[in-house]
Amino acid sequence: MSYKCSRCKRDVELDEYGGVRCPYCGHRVLLKERARVVKEVDVK
């Protein structure tokens, strides 16, 4: 899953056993990338 570091703005890939930390700057706040697809909700 792709995340972006909130400090250095680099793309970060996390494996299932790795910690939640940017490997480039060590910052612990990562932002999840949103999908570019617009979802439509069917309202009834």
mmCIF file of N, CA and C in Angstrom:
data_model
loop_
_atom_site.group_PDB
_atom_site.id
_atom_site.type_symbol
_atom_site.label_atom_id
_atom_site.label_comp_id
_atom_site.label_asym_id
_atom_site.label_seq_id
_atom_site.Cartn_x
_atom_site.Cartn_y
_atom_site.Cartn_z
ATOM 1 N N MET A 1 0.843 -1.164 0.000
ATOM 2 C CA MET A 1 0.000 0.000 0.000
ATOM 3 C C MET A 1 0.895 1.236 0.000
ATOM 4 N N SER A 2 0.487 2.252 -0.721
ATOM 5 C CA SER A 2 1.307 3.431 -0.890
ATOM 6 C C SER A 2 0.907 4.538 0.084
ATOM 7 N N TYR A 3 1.905 5.119 0.726
ATOM 8 C CA TYR A 3 1.703 6.231 1.647
ATOM 9 C C TYR A 3 2.659 7.351 1.261
ATOM 10 N N LYS A 4 2.399 8.557 1.773
ATOM 11 C CA LYS A 4 3.273 9.689 1.528
ATOM 12 C C LYS A 4 3.676 10.277 2.875
ATOM 13 N N CYS A 5 4.953 10.539 3.048
ATOM 14 C CA CYS A 5 5.453 11.123 4.284
ATOM 15 C C CYS A 5 4.975 12.572 4.374
ATOM 16 N N SER A 6 4.477 12.971 5.552
ATOM 17 C CA SER A 6 3.968 14.338 5.692
ATOM 18 C C SER A 6 5.096 15.355 5.843
ATOM 19 N N ARG A 7 6.306 14.919 6.157
ATOM 20 C CA ARG A 7 7.430 15.853 6.302
ATOM 21 C C ARG A 7 8.200 16.026 4.994
ATOM 22 N N CYS A 8 8.688 14.934 4.412
ATOM 23 C CA CYS A 8 9.541 15.052 3.221
ATOM 24 C C CYS A 8 8.781 14.831 1.910
ATOM 25 N N LYS A 9 7.495 14.460 1.996
ATOM 26 C CA LYS A 9 6.605 14.300 0.833
ATOM 27 C C LYS A 9 7.036 13.198 -0.129
ATOM 28 N N ARG A 10 7.842 12.252 0.324
ATOM 29 C CA ARG A 10 8.256 11.142 -0.535
ATOM 30 C C ARG A 10 7.269 9.989 -0.421
ATOM 31 N N ASP A 11 7.174 9.197 -1.486
ATOM 32 C CA ASP A 11 6.326 8.009 -1.473
ATOM 33 C C ASP A 11 6.996 6.923 -0.644
ATOM 34 N N VAL A 12 6.199 6.263 0.201
ATOM 35 C CA VAL A 12 6.706 5.231 1.102
ATOM 36 C C VAL A 12 5.866 3.979 0.918
ATOM 37 N N GLU A 13 6.519 2.842 0.709
ATOM 38 C CA GLU A 13 5.843 1.555 0.631
ATOM 39 C C GLU A 13 6.088 0.820 1.936
ATOM 40 N N LEU A 14 5.029 0.386 2.598
ATOM 41 C CA LEU A 14 5.170 -0.340 3.852
ATOM 42 C C LEU A 14 4.969 -1.823 3.615
ATOM 43 N N ASP A 15 5.860 -2.642 4.173
ATOM 44 C CA ASP A 15 5.636 -4.080 4.137
ATOM 45 C C ASP A 15 4.891 -4.479 5.405
ATOM 46 N N GLU A 16 4.442 -5.713 5.483
ATOM 47 C CA GLU A 16 3.587 -6.104 6.605
ATOM 48 C C GLU A 16 4.339 -6.240 7.924
ATOM 49 N N TYR A 17 5.663 -6.317 7.907
ATOM 50 C CA TYR A 17 6.434 -6.463 9.138
ATOM 51 C C TYR A 17 7.214 -5.205 9.505
ATOM 52 N N GLY A 18 7.192 -4.204 8.652
ATOM 53 C CA GLY A 18 7.952 -2.981 8.912
ATOM 54 C C GLY A 18 7.219 -2.052 9.864
ATOM 55 N N GLY A 19 7.948 -1.123 10.432
ATOM 56 C CA GLY A 19 7.342 -0.143 11.322
ATOM 57 C C GLY A 19 6.732 0.995 10.521
ATOM 58 N N VAL A 20 5.968 1.814 11.216
ATOM 59 C CA VAL A 20 5.337 2.963 10.574
ATOM 60 C C VAL A 20 6.273 4.153 10.760
ATOM 61 N N ARG A 21 7.212 4.254 9.841
ATOM 62 C CA ARG A 21 8.213 5.318 9.904
ATOM 63 C C ARG A 21 8.764 5.516 8.495
ATOM 64 N N CYS A 22 8.967 6.765 8.123
ATOM 65 C CA CYS A 22 9.542 7.067 6.813
ATOM 66 C C CYS A 22 11.000 6.616 6.793
ATOM 67 N N PRO A 23 11.403 5.805 5.805
ATOM 68 C CA PRO A 23 12.792 5.346 5.757
ATOM 69 C C PRO A 23 13.758 6.442 5.326
ATOM 70 N N TYR A 24 13.266 7.565 4.801
ATOM 71 C CA TYR A 24 14.119 8.641 4.311
ATOM 72 C C TYR A 24 14.433 9.678 5.390
ATOM 73 N N CYS A 25 13.401 10.087 6.176
ATOM 74 C CA CYS A 25 13.631 11.136 7.169
ATOM 75 C C CYS A 25 13.301 10.695 8.598
ATOM 76 N N GLY A 26 12.677 9.520 8.775
ATOM 77 C CA GLY A 26 12.381 9.012 10.104
ATOM 78 C C GLY A 26 11.087 9.517 10.714
ATOM 79 N N HIS A 27 10.350 10.347 9.986
ATOM 80 C CA HIS A 27 9.094 10.902 10.502
ATOM 81 C C HIS A 27 8.050 9.791 10.626
ATOM 82 N N ARG A 28 7.177 9.875 11.632
ATOM 83 C CA ARG A 28 6.225 8.803 11.895
ATOM 84 C C ARG A 28 4.810 9.105 11.414
ATOM 85 N N VAL A 29 4.578 10.238 10.749
ATOM 86 C CA VAL A 29 3.243 10.579 10.247
ATOM 87 C C VAL A 29 3.223 10.327 8.747
ATOM 88 N N LEU A 30 2.460 9.308 8.338
ATOM 89 C CA LEU A 30 2.330 8.953 6.928
ATOM 90 C C LEU A 30 0.887 9.155 6.500
ATOM 91 N N LEU A 31 0.698 9.682 5.295
ATOM 92 C CA LEU A 31 -0.629 9.956 4.764
ATOM 93 C C LEU A 31 -0.977 8.911 3.718
ATOM 94 N N LYS A 32 -2.160 8.336 3.824
ATOM 95 C CA LYS A 32 -2.595 7.325 2.872
ATOM 96 C C LYS A 32 -3.024 8.004 1.579
ATOM 97 N N GLU A 33 -2.530 7.489 0.474
ATOM 98 C CA GLU A 33 -2.895 8.035 -0.827
ATOM 99 C C GLU A 33 -4.334 7.673 -1.155
ATOM 100 N N ARG A 34 -5.092 8.639 -1.618
ATOM 101 C CA ARG A 34 -6.482 8.401 -2.005
ATOM 102 C C ARG A 34 -6.545 7.917 -3.443
ATOM 103 N N ALA A 35 -7.564 7.129 -3.724
ATOM 104 C CA ALA A 35 -7.792 6.670 -5.093
ATOM 105 C C ALA A 35 -8.255 7.850 -5.943
ATOM 106 N N ARG A 36 -7.907 7.835 -7.201
ATOM 107 C CA ARG A 36 -8.281 8.931 -8.094
ATOM 108 C C ARG A 36 -9.663 8.739 -8.706
ATOM 109 N N VAL A 37 -10.306 7.615 -8.405
ATOM 110 C CA VAL A 37 -11.614 7.301 -8.957
ATOM 111 C C VAL A 37 -12.695 7.959 -8.096
ATOM 112 N N VAL A 38 -13.643 8.617 -8.754
ATOM 113 C CA VAL A 38 -14.747 9.237 -8.040
ATOM 114 C C VAL A 38 -15.817 8.175 -7.844
ATOM 115 N N LYS A 39 -16.225 7.963 -6.582
ATOM 116 C CA LYS A 39 -17.239 6.965 -6.281
ATOM 117 C C LYS A 39 -18.610 7.633 -6.226
ATOM 118 N N GLU A 40 -19.591 6.954 -6.777
ATOM 119 C CA GLU A 40 -20.958 7.441 -6.737
ATOM 120 C C GLU A 40 -21.782 6.581 -5.807
ATOM 121 N N VAL A 41 -22.600 7.221 -4.974
ATOM 122 C CA VAL A 41 -23.449 6.527 -4.021
ATOM 123 C C VAL A 41 -24.874 6.578 -4.534
ATOM 124 N N ASP A 42 -25.534 5.425 -4.543
ATOM 125 C CA ASP A 42 -26.923 5.349 -5.000
ATOM 126 C C ASP A 42 -27.830 5.681 -3.816
ATOM 127 N N VAL A 43 -28.516 6.837 -3.880
ATOM 128 C CA VAL A 43 -29.385 7.287 -2.805
ATOM 129 C C VAL A 43 -30.815 6.856 -3.106
ATOM 130 N N LYS A 44 -31.431 6.204 -2.132
ATOM 131 C CA LYS A 44 -32.809 5.745 -2.334
ATOM 132 C C LYS A 44 -33.760 6.508 -1.470
#
